Short mmCIF file of C-alpha atoms and ligand atoms in Angstrom, two decimals:
data_model
loop_
_atom_site.label_atom_id
_atom_site.label_comp_id
_atom_site.label_asym_id
_atom_site.label_seq_id
_atom_site.Cartn_x
_atom_site.Cartn_y
_atom_site.Cartn_z
CA MET A 16 0.24 0.11 0.22
CA PHE A 17 2.89 2.41 0.83
CA LYS A 18 5.31 1.26 -1.84
CA PRO A 19 6.47 4.32 -3.85
CA ASN A 20 5.57 4.53 -7.58
CA TYR A 21 8.62 7.02 -8.63
CA HIS A 22 10.94 6.98 -5.86
CA PHE A 23 13.81 4.44 -5.35
CA PHE A 24 12.99 2.12 -2.64
CA PRO A 25 14.65 -1.62 -1.89
CA ILE A 26 11.51 -4.01 -3.01
CA THR A 27 12.32 -5.99 -0.19
CA GLY A 28 14.70 -5.31 3.03
CA TRP A 29 15.83 -2.78 4.82
CA MET A 30 17.62 0.83 2.97
CA ASN A 31 19.50 3.76 4.55
CA ASP A 32 22.23 5.90 3.26
CA PRO A 33 23.01 6.44 -0.13
CA ASN A 34 26.16 5.25 -0.90
CA GLY A 35 28.84 5.81 -3.68
CA LEU A 36 27.01 8.18 -6.05
CA ILE A 37 28.95 8.07 -9.27
CA TYR A 38 28.21 9.00 -13.22
CA TRP A 39 30.50 6.40 -14.60
CA ARG A 40 30.86 5.29 -18.09
CA GLY A 41 27.69 6.81 -19.38
CA LYS A 42 25.66 5.59 -16.36
CA TYR A 43 24.68 6.85 -12.89
CA HIS A 44 25.16 4.22 -10.34
CA MET A 45 23.74 4.47 -6.73
CA PHE A 46 24.91 2.11 -4.11
CA TYR A 47 23.03 2.13 -0.75
CA GLN A 48 23.16 0.78 2.91
CA TYR A 49 21.27 -2.32 2.46
CA ASN A 50 19.97 -5.15 4.77
CA PRO A 51 18.55 -8.16 2.04
CA LYS A 52 17.52 -10.36 4.93
CA LYS A 53 15.08 -8.35 6.66
CA PRO A 54 13.06 -4.96 6.48
CA ARG A 55 15.15 -3.76 9.86
CA TRP A 56 19.06 -2.38 10.02
CA GLY A 57 21.68 -4.96 10.33
CA ASN A 58 23.97 -7.10 8.54
CA ILE A 59 24.73 -4.10 6.67
CA CYS A 60 25.75 -4.80 2.52
CA TRP A 61 26.30 -2.41 0.01
CA GLY A 62 22.80 -2.50 -2.47
CA HIS A 63 23.75 -1.36 -5.96
CA ALA A 64 21.29 -0.04 -8.61
CA VAL A 65 21.89 1.84 -12.21
CA SER A 66 20.26 4.25 -13.97
CA ASP A 67 20.38 6.02 -17.83
CA ASP A 68 18.50 9.18 -16.63
CA LEU A 69 18.70 9.77 -13.01
CA VAL A 70 15.00 9.00 -12.78
CA HIS A 71 14.46 5.43 -13.91
CA TRP A 72 16.35 2.47 -11.99
CA ARG A 73 17.63 -1.13 -12.12
CA HIS A 74 18.62 -2.88 -9.55
CA LEU A 75 22.02 -5.05 -9.43
CA PRO A 76 23.23 -7.62 -7.46
CA VAL A 77 24.61 -6.47 -3.93
CA ALA A 78 28.06 -5.03 -4.42
CA LEU A 79 29.49 -5.41 -0.68
CA TYR A 80 28.93 -8.25 2.10
CA PRO A 81 30.15 -7.99 5.83
CA LYS A 82 32.19 -11.28 6.84
CA ASP A 83 29.19 -12.12 9.30
CA GLU A 84 26.31 -10.25 10.54
CA THR A 85 28.48 -9.13 13.80
CA HIS A 86 30.08 -6.79 10.78
CA GLY A 87 28.83 -4.46 8.56
CA VAL A 88 29.72 -2.28 5.27
CA PHE A 89 29.16 1.38 6.43
CA SER A 90 28.63 4.22 4.42
CA GLY A 91 30.98 5.80 1.66
CA SER A 92 31.68 6.88 -1.74
CA ALA A 93 32.76 5.90 -5.28
CA ILE A 94 35.02 7.56 -7.53
CA GLU A 95 36.88 6.65 -10.82
CA LYS A 96 40.41 5.91 -11.07
CA ASP A 97 42.48 4.63 -14.61
CA GLY A 98 39.19 3.89 -15.62
CA LYS A 99 38.48 1.53 -12.72
CA MET A 100 35.62 2.44 -10.47
CA VAL A 101 37.01 2.48 -6.84
CA LEU A 102 34.73 2.30 -3.76
CA VAL A 103 35.81 3.84 -0.54
CA TYR A 104 33.92 2.67 2.75
CA THR A 105 33.90 2.07 6.19
CA TYR A 106 34.26 -1.40 7.64
CA PHE A 107 32.28 -1.61 10.93
CA ARG A 108 32.76 -4.42 13.59
CA ASP A 109 30.42 -4.98 16.29
CA PRO A 110 32.76 -4.45 19.47
CA GLU A 111 30.14 -6.85 21.60
CA TYR A 112 31.13 -9.53 19.31
CA ASN A 113 34.42 -8.39 17.98
CA GLU A 114 38.35 -7.44 18.92
CA GLY A 115 40.13 -4.73 17.04
CA GLU A 116 39.14 -1.31 15.55
CA LYS A 117 35.63 -0.84 15.68
CA GLU A 118 35.49 1.21 12.48
CA VAL A 119 38.22 1.40 9.46
CA GLN A 120 38.41 2.62 6.02
CA CYS A 121 38.50 0.54 2.98
CA ILE A 122 38.86 0.17 -0.80
CA ALA A 123 37.38 -2.15 -3.40
CA THR A 124 37.73 -1.78 -6.85
CA SER A 125 35.47 -2.96 -10.08
CA GLU A 126 36.64 -3.34 -13.95
CA ASP A 127 32.70 -3.48 -15.13
CA GLY A 128 30.58 -1.67 -12.76
CA VAL A 129 29.06 -4.68 -11.39
CA ASN A 130 31.38 -7.04 -9.34
CA PHE A 131 33.69 -5.66 -6.83
CA MET A 132 37.32 -7.06 -5.59
CA GLU A 133 38.18 -5.89 -2.10
CA TYR A 134 41.72 -4.59 -1.64
CA GLU A 135 43.63 -7.23 -0.51
CA ASN A 136 45.62 -5.28 2.09
CA ASN A 137 42.58 -3.14 3.41
CA PRO A 138 41.99 -1.46 5.48
CA VAL A 139 43.82 1.70 4.09
CA ILE A 140 43.23 3.80 7.12
CA SER A 141 43.12 1.32 10.15
CA LYS A 142 42.41 3.75 13.10
CA PRO A 143 41.41 7.29 14.30
CA PRO A 144 44.35 9.78 14.43
CA GLU A 145 43.70 10.25 18.05
CA LYS A 146 42.18 7.92 20.99
CA ASN A 147 39.04 10.43 21.78
CA ILE A 148 37.70 10.16 18.31
CA HIS A 149 34.32 8.11 17.79
CA ALA A 150 32.09 7.71 15.01
CA PHE A 151 35.12 7.55 12.31
CA ARG A 152 33.23 6.54 9.63
CA ASP A 153 31.79 7.62 5.85
CA PRO A 154 34.67 8.42 3.91
CA LYS A 155 33.68 11.00 0.87
CA VAL A 156 36.58 11.16 -1.57
CA SER A 157 36.91 13.46 -4.49
CA ARG A 158 39.45 15.04 -6.56
CA ALA A 159 41.30 18.03 -6.15
CA GLY A 160 44.28 19.24 -8.01
CA ASP A 161 46.53 16.61 -8.44
CA LYS A 162 45.47 14.34 -5.22
CA TRP A 163 42.57 12.71 -3.94
CA ARG A 164 40.95 14.40 -0.59
CA MET A 165 38.95 12.45 1.95
CA VAL A 166 36.38 13.86 4.61
CA LEU A 167 35.24 11.42 6.93
CA GLY A 168 32.86 11.92 9.92
CA SER A 169 33.54 11.68 13.30
CA GLY A 170 32.96 12.92 16.89
CA LYS A 171 35.23 13.93 19.81
CA ASP A 172 34.96 13.13 23.48
CA GLN A 173 31.50 11.87 23.01
CA ARG A 174 30.66 15.55 22.53
CA ILE A 175 31.56 17.39 19.39
CA GLY A 176 31.03 16.90 15.71
CA MET A 177 33.90 16.78 13.44
CA VAL A 178 34.83 16.60 9.95
CA LEU A 179 38.36 14.82 9.29
CA PHE A 180 40.55 15.43 6.19
CA TYR A 181 42.91 13.50 4.66
CA THR A 182 44.50 13.07 1.18
CA SER A 183 46.02 10.57 -0.72
CA GLU A 184 47.75 10.30 -4.27
CA ASP A 185 46.68 6.69 -4.82
CA LEU A 186 44.07 6.17 -2.80
CA VAL A 187 45.71 3.59 -0.65
CA ARG A 188 48.44 5.44 1.56
CA TRP A 189 46.27 8.40 2.98
CA SER A 190 48.11 11.19 4.98
CA TYR A 191 45.81 13.00 7.78
CA GLU A 192 45.33 16.59 7.76
CA GLY A 193 43.56 17.64 10.34
CA VAL A 194 39.83 18.57 11.32
CA ILE A 195 38.54 21.01 8.91
CA PHE A 196 35.32 21.51 10.67
CA GLU A 197 33.74 21.05 13.77
CA ASP A 198 30.11 21.66 15.37
CA GLU A 199 29.27 21.70 18.98
CA SER A 200 25.46 21.25 18.67
CA THR A 201 25.80 17.55 17.90
CA LYS A 202 27.96 14.77 19.31
CA GLU A 203 29.05 13.32 15.97
CA ILE A 204 28.69 13.97 12.26
CA GLU A 205 27.77 11.77 9.76
CA CYS A 206 27.93 11.33 6.06
CA PRO A 207 29.92 14.48 5.19
CA ASP A 208 30.20 15.52 1.80
CA LEU A 209 32.74 18.51 0.55
CA VAL A 210 31.81 19.70 -2.75
CA SER A 211 32.95 22.97 -4.94
CA ILE A 212 29.52 25.17 -5.87
CA GLY A 213 29.89 28.50 -8.09
CA GLY A 214 33.39 28.95 -6.40
CA LYS A 215 32.61 28.08 -3.28
CA ASP A 216 33.69 25.38 -0.70
CA VAL A 217 30.29 23.60 0.47
CA LEU A 218 30.30 21.14 3.12
CA ILE A 219 27.22 18.97 3.31
CA TYR A 220 26.69 17.22 6.76
CA SER A 221 24.36 15.06 8.93
CA VAL A 222 23.77 15.37 12.80
CA THR A 223 22.75 13.04 15.21
CA SER A 224 21.56 15.71 17.32
CA THR A 225 18.59 16.72 15.27
CA ASN A 226 18.58 14.12 12.41
CA SER A 227 18.97 16.55 9.66
CA VAL A 228 21.19 17.56 6.71
CA LEU A 229 23.11 20.66 7.46
CA PHE A 230 25.47 22.85 5.17
CA ALA A 231 28.41 25.09 5.73
CA LEU A 232 29.36 27.10 2.92
CA GLY A 233 32.78 29.11 2.97
CA GLU A 234 36.54 28.80 1.83
CA LEU A 235 38.71 26.16 2.56
CA LYS A 236 41.80 27.86 3.63
CA GLU A 237 44.79 26.45 5.59
CA GLY A 238 43.31 23.22 6.36
CA LYS A 239 40.25 25.09 7.80
CA LEU A 240 36.39 25.46 6.38
CA ILE A 241 36.02 29.25 6.89
CA THR A 242 32.58 29.49 7.08
CA GLU A 243 30.23 32.46 5.54
CA LYS A 244 26.95 30.72 5.54
CA ARG A 245 25.05 27.79 7.06
CA GLY A 246 22.00 26.40 7.00
CA PHE A 247 19.70 23.23 6.32
CA LEU A 248 19.93 21.62 3.31
CA ASP A 249 16.54 20.58 3.55
CA HIS A 250 13.65 21.88 6.12
CA GLY A 251 11.46 18.82 6.62
CA THR A 252 11.63 16.11 9.24
CA ASP A 253 13.03 13.11 6.71
CA PHE A 254 16.02 13.62 4.99
CA TYR A 255 19.38 12.10 5.88
CA ALA A 256 22.91 11.19 5.06
CA ALA A 257 22.81 13.05 1.67
CA GLN A 258 25.64 12.55 -0.92
CA THR A 259 26.36 14.10 -4.21
CA PHE A 260 27.28 12.23 -7.26
CA PHE A 261 31.24 11.89 -8.45
CA GLY A 262 31.85 12.63 -12.03
CA THR A 263 28.60 15.00 -12.79
CA GLU A 264 28.95 18.78 -14.06
CA ARG A 265 25.91 19.61 -12.17
CA ILE A 266 25.70 18.86 -8.35
CA ILE A 267 23.05 16.49 -7.60
CA VAL A 268 22.44 15.20 -4.39
CA ILE A 269 20.53 12.46 -3.09
CA GLY A 270 19.11 11.80 0.38
CA TRP A 271 17.39 8.81 2.68
CA LEU A 272 13.95 9.65 3.04
CA GLN A 273 14.21 9.10 6.61
CA ASN A 274 15.73 9.26 9.55
CA TRP A 275 16.65 7.52 12.91
CA HIS A 276 14.11 8.97 15.51
CA ARG A 277 11.02 8.75 13.03
CA THR A 278 11.64 5.37 11.81
CA ASP A 279 9.66 3.35 14.47
CA LEU A 280 6.55 5.22 13.42
CA TYR A 281 6.75 4.27 9.84
CA PRO A 282 4.20 1.16 9.16
CA THR A 283 6.19 -0.27 5.75
CA GLU A 284 8.28 -3.14 7.68
CA LYS A 285 4.81 -4.73 7.46
CA GLU A 286 4.87 -4.72 3.64
CA GLY A 287 8.55 -6.44 3.98
CA TRP A 288 10.50 -3.30 3.27
CA ASN A 289 11.91 -0.18 4.83
CA GLY A 290 13.41 3.10 3.53
CA VAL A 291 12.99 5.59 0.28
CA MET A 292 15.45 8.01 -1.16
CA SER A 293 14.67 11.11 -2.06
CA LEU A 294 14.39 12.62 -5.50
CA PRO A 295 17.52 13.68 -6.86
CA ARG A 296 17.93 17.50 -6.72
CA GLU A 297 20.17 19.80 -8.10
CA LEU A 298 22.58 22.26 -5.78
CA TYR A 299 23.30 25.98 -7.13
CA LEU A 300 24.56 29.12 -5.71
CA GLU A 301 22.67 32.42 -6.59
CA ASP A 302 22.92 35.37 -4.35
CA SER A 303 25.81 33.92 -2.30
CA ASP A 304 23.35 31.24 -1.08
CA LEU A 305 22.76 27.15 -1.81
CA LYS A 306 19.59 26.51 -3.36
CA VAL A 307 18.14 23.58 -4.05
CA LYS A 308 15.72 22.42 -6.85
CA PRO A 309 14.36 19.06 -8.42
CA ILE A 310 16.57 18.08 -11.38
CA GLU A 311 14.93 18.57 -14.76
CA GLU A 312 14.78 14.95 -15.43
CA LEU A 313 11.84 14.73 -13.59
CA LYS A 314 9.68 16.15 -15.84
CA SER A 315 9.89 13.39 -18.15
CA LEU A 316 7.91 11.34 -15.80
CA ARG A 317 4.73 13.43 -16.52
CA ALA A 318 2.52 11.12 -17.77
CA GLY A 319 -0.63 13.84 -18.12
CA LYS A 320 -2.34 16.47 -16.67
CA ILE A 321 -4.87 15.32 -14.38
CA LEU A 322 -5.80 18.85 -13.40
CA GLU A 323 -5.63 22.28 -14.36
CA GLU A 324 -7.17 25.40 -12.44
CA ASN A 325 -6.89 28.97 -12.30
CA THR A 326 -9.34 30.11 -9.85
CA PRO A 327 -9.27 29.27 -5.94
CA GLY A 328 -11.96 26.60 -5.10
CA THR A 329 -12.09 22.56 -4.14
CA TYR A 330 -11.62 20.31 -7.00
CA GLY A 331 -11.68 16.79 -7.34
CA ILE A 332 -8.41 14.86 -8.13
CA ASN A 333 -9.19 12.27 -11.03
CA THR A 334 -6.54 9.78 -9.59
CA ASP A 335 -6.64 6.63 -7.80
CA LYS A 336 -3.04 6.60 -6.49
CA ASN A 337 -1.14 8.93 -4.38
CA SER A 338 1.66 9.22 -7.15
CA TYR A 339 1.69 12.91 -8.66
CA GLU A 340 3.31 16.18 -8.63
CA VAL A 341 1.10 19.18 -7.79
CA CYS A 342 2.37 22.54 -9.57
CA CYS A 343 1.63 26.09 -8.22
CA LYS A 344 1.88 29.31 -9.07
CA PHE A 345 0.73 32.10 -7.19
CA GLN A 346 0.90 35.76 -5.94
CA GLY A 347 -0.02 36.96 -2.07
CA ASN A 348 -0.59 34.33 0.22
CA LEU A 349 -1.65 30.83 -0.59
CA SER A 350 -3.43 27.97 1.35
CA LEU A 351 -3.70 24.61 -0.76
CA SER A 352 -4.50 21.28 1.19
CA LEU A 353 -4.92 17.97 -0.45
CA ARG A 354 -7.13 15.53 1.36
CA SER A 355 -8.40 11.71 1.54
CA GLU A 356 -11.74 10.45 2.37
CA PHE A 357 -10.59 9.59 5.67
CA ALA A 358 -10.23 13.15 6.55
CA GLU A 359 -6.30 13.21 6.13
CA GLU A 360 -4.74 16.25 5.14
CA LEU A 361 -1.61 17.62 3.96
CA ARG A 362 -1.65 21.60 4.27
CA ILE A 363 0.87 23.88 2.87
CA SER A 364 0.53 27.75 2.98
CA VAL A 365 2.43 30.71 2.48
CA GLU A 366 1.71 33.93 4.36
CA GLU A 367 3.78 36.77 3.88
CA ASP A 368 7.44 35.04 3.92
CA VAL A 369 6.46 32.20 6.04
CA LEU A 370 6.13 28.68 4.47
CA ARG A 371 4.26 26.27 6.59
CA VAL A 372 3.75 22.47 5.97
CA ASP A 373 1.19 21.08 8.20
CA THR A 374 1.32 17.01 8.39
CA THR A 375 0.24 16.54 11.67
CA ARG A 376 -2.79 14.76 10.07
CA SER A 377 -1.23 13.26 7.00
CA GLY A 378 -2.09 9.81 7.81
CA ILE A 379 -1.26 7.02 10.36
CA SER A 380 2.62 8.21 10.93
CA GLY A 381 1.32 11.61 12.39
CA GLY A 382 3.37 14.45 11.23
CA VAL A 383 4.83 17.91 12.57
CA ILE A 384 4.03 21.55 11.51
CA LYS A 385 7.12 23.07 9.91
CA GLU A 386 7.90 26.70 9.11
CA VAL A 387 10.35 28.05 7.23
CA GLU A 388 11.08 31.93 6.24
CA VAL A 389 11.21 32.05 2.18
CA GLN A 390 12.18 34.81 -0.09
CA ARG A 391 8.99 35.81 -2.08
CA GLY A 392 9.26 36.84 -5.85
CA LYS A 393 6.61 38.87 -7.67
CA ASN A 394 5.01 35.45 -8.88
CA ASP A 395 6.22 32.33 -6.69
CA LYS A 396 5.87 28.47 -7.27
CA ILE A 397 5.54 25.44 -5.25
CA ARG A 398 6.21 22.12 -6.34
CA LEU A 399 4.96 19.04 -4.37
CA PHE A 400 6.00 15.45 -5.12
CA VAL A 401 3.44 13.02 -3.56
CA ASP A 402 4.31 9.46 -3.59
CA SER A 403 2.77 6.70 -1.60
CA CYS A 404 4.39 7.28 1.57
CA SER A 405 6.43 10.63 0.84
CA VAL A 406 5.83 14.34 0.10
CA GLU A 407 8.77 16.72 -1.03
CA VAL A 408 7.92 20.24 -0.99
CA PHE A 409 9.74 22.59 -3.34
CA PHE A 410 9.87 26.62 -2.99
CA ASN A 411 10.63 28.83 -6.05
CA ASP A 412 13.24 26.33 -6.71
CA SER A 413 15.30 27.30 -3.82
CA ILE A 414 14.44 25.23 -0.63
CA ALA A 415 12.88 22.03 -0.03
CA LEU A 416 11.34 20.25 2.77
CA SER A 417 10.55 16.45 2.78
CA PHE A 418 8.16 14.31 5.04
CA ARG A 419 7.56 10.89 5.10
CA VAL A 420 3.68 10.54 5.25
CA HIS A 421 1.25 7.36 5.36
CA PRO A 422 -2.29 8.01 4.19
CA GLU A 423 -4.78 5.28 4.26
CA GLY A 424 -6.58 7.13 1.86
CA ILE A 425 -6.18 8.61 -1.72
CA TYR A 426 -5.62 12.41 -1.54
CA ASN A 427 -7.96 13.10 -4.31
CA VAL A 428 -9.28 16.33 -3.20
CA LEU A 429 -7.44 19.64 -3.56
CA ASP A 430 -8.68 22.63 -1.77
CA VAL A 431 -6.93 25.92 -2.78
CA GLU A 432 -6.91 29.52 -1.75
CA SER A 433 -4.65 32.38 -3.37
CA CYS A 434 -5.02 35.84 -5.45
CA PHE A 435 -3.89 34.78 -8.71
CA LEU A 436 -2.81 31.23 -9.36
CA LYS A 437 -2.64 28.29 -11.67
CA VAL A 438 -2.59 24.98 -10.75
CA SER A 439 -1.59 21.64 -12.14
CA ILE A 440 -1.15 18.34 -11.13
CA TYR A 441 0.49 15.70 -13.32
CA GLU A 442 0.12 12.00 -12.69
CA LEU A 443 3.86 10.91 -12.65
CA GLU A 444 5.17 7.31 -14.22
CA ASN A 445 6.54 4.14 -12.28
CA ILE A 446 10.23 4.35 -12.40
CA TRP A 447 11.28 0.66 -12.80
CA ILE A 448 12.82 -0.50 -15.87
C1 FRU B 26 23.93 7.53 9.02
C2 FRU B 26 24.76 6.25 9.21
C3 FRU B 26 26.38 6.26 8.77
C4 FRU B 26 26.70 4.90 9.16
C5 FRU B 26 25.62 4.13 8.12
C6 FRU B 26 25.28 2.64 8.86
O1 FRU B 26 22.75 7.07 8.59
O2 FRU B 26 24.93 6.08 10.94
O3 FRU B 26 27.06 6.99 9.65
O4 FRU B 26 28.05 4.50 8.17
O5 FRU B 26 24.38 4.98 8.84
O6 FRU B 26 24.48 2.04 8.28
#
């Protein structure tokens, strides 16, 4: 009932973070934290899928397995070296059952993009640089000048989140260069990613304190990220462990449409699966600010227009599934709600410069009210992607809010009020090939 139609999900089993996002030999590869055995975290492998267009996906065989269930192949990234695909990841051993280092960094190589050979002298980083460092994981590697550089998540004294920085010439011997960034609001930083956008260095990272993805934008100088601006990469409740692609010109990011605090609320485990990826988004810099918009390719999913109106009112949506995109252009204030026959409701409003999303009555997993300040234009635009168990809200191609919602009915009534408006709803196609 809650299986998504146009979002990537694991069909069976458990999925968390996107890993190893890479454009390689004309295809997009996505790996992910995966437990094929049951819809619960554990026995973590690297699941694998491939796409020609970032929209339609095909599942491939599992790329990396742990030695046994007390081990795990944790998050990491992918790069291309000498024509081969190289995965860089954290290998985890549960200290309750194993001796030695809990988290070490490893690599694996592939000639064909399907079969992976673990490097025989793994690990390539065998311990944290200092004793008081924990959560030593999630390597994201990129190319800078004539070197490889790695950012790694961690925490210090069980108190402060940190991003560690390493460089290498061959992906095998790594030099520790120090801490480039700290965040005192969280005990540890997970899944850091350092990218260059519009001439700025942008660090994207996940925090366990609020289970959200943040960004810090500035300049990496003398081993530190000098921050000019910080903020949320997504303002909703369900977006975590985001990562950008290696090898694309645009900066494209995907996050896990879920978070550790709220996972237990989601009813999909009964259906044998757990975990959804966000739609791919493009990041760009405008007016010195980091902005986010859905990738253009998503428009190719539009199967047909099932509604178009230009006056305020209440309208029936001609659909039998929660799988559509609402596109709304307006001036002044806006109030828009989608309702099902079970009195479930998704409500979005814009009043002056406050955008508000209310998912409290969206379905059986409940929800929240989120408010965020937005920059108004002469005309404003909202796009909502509704898909069985999630809604992603984009305002003016600049900010995003993501939520898991689990309605028992179909949101097939639209209620909309605004000064001037055009509202269109497109049915979106299934993505599996
Ligand atoms: C983030 C995370 C990573 C870790 C992985 C384990 O959600 O906790 O830090 O590598 O999940 O599955």
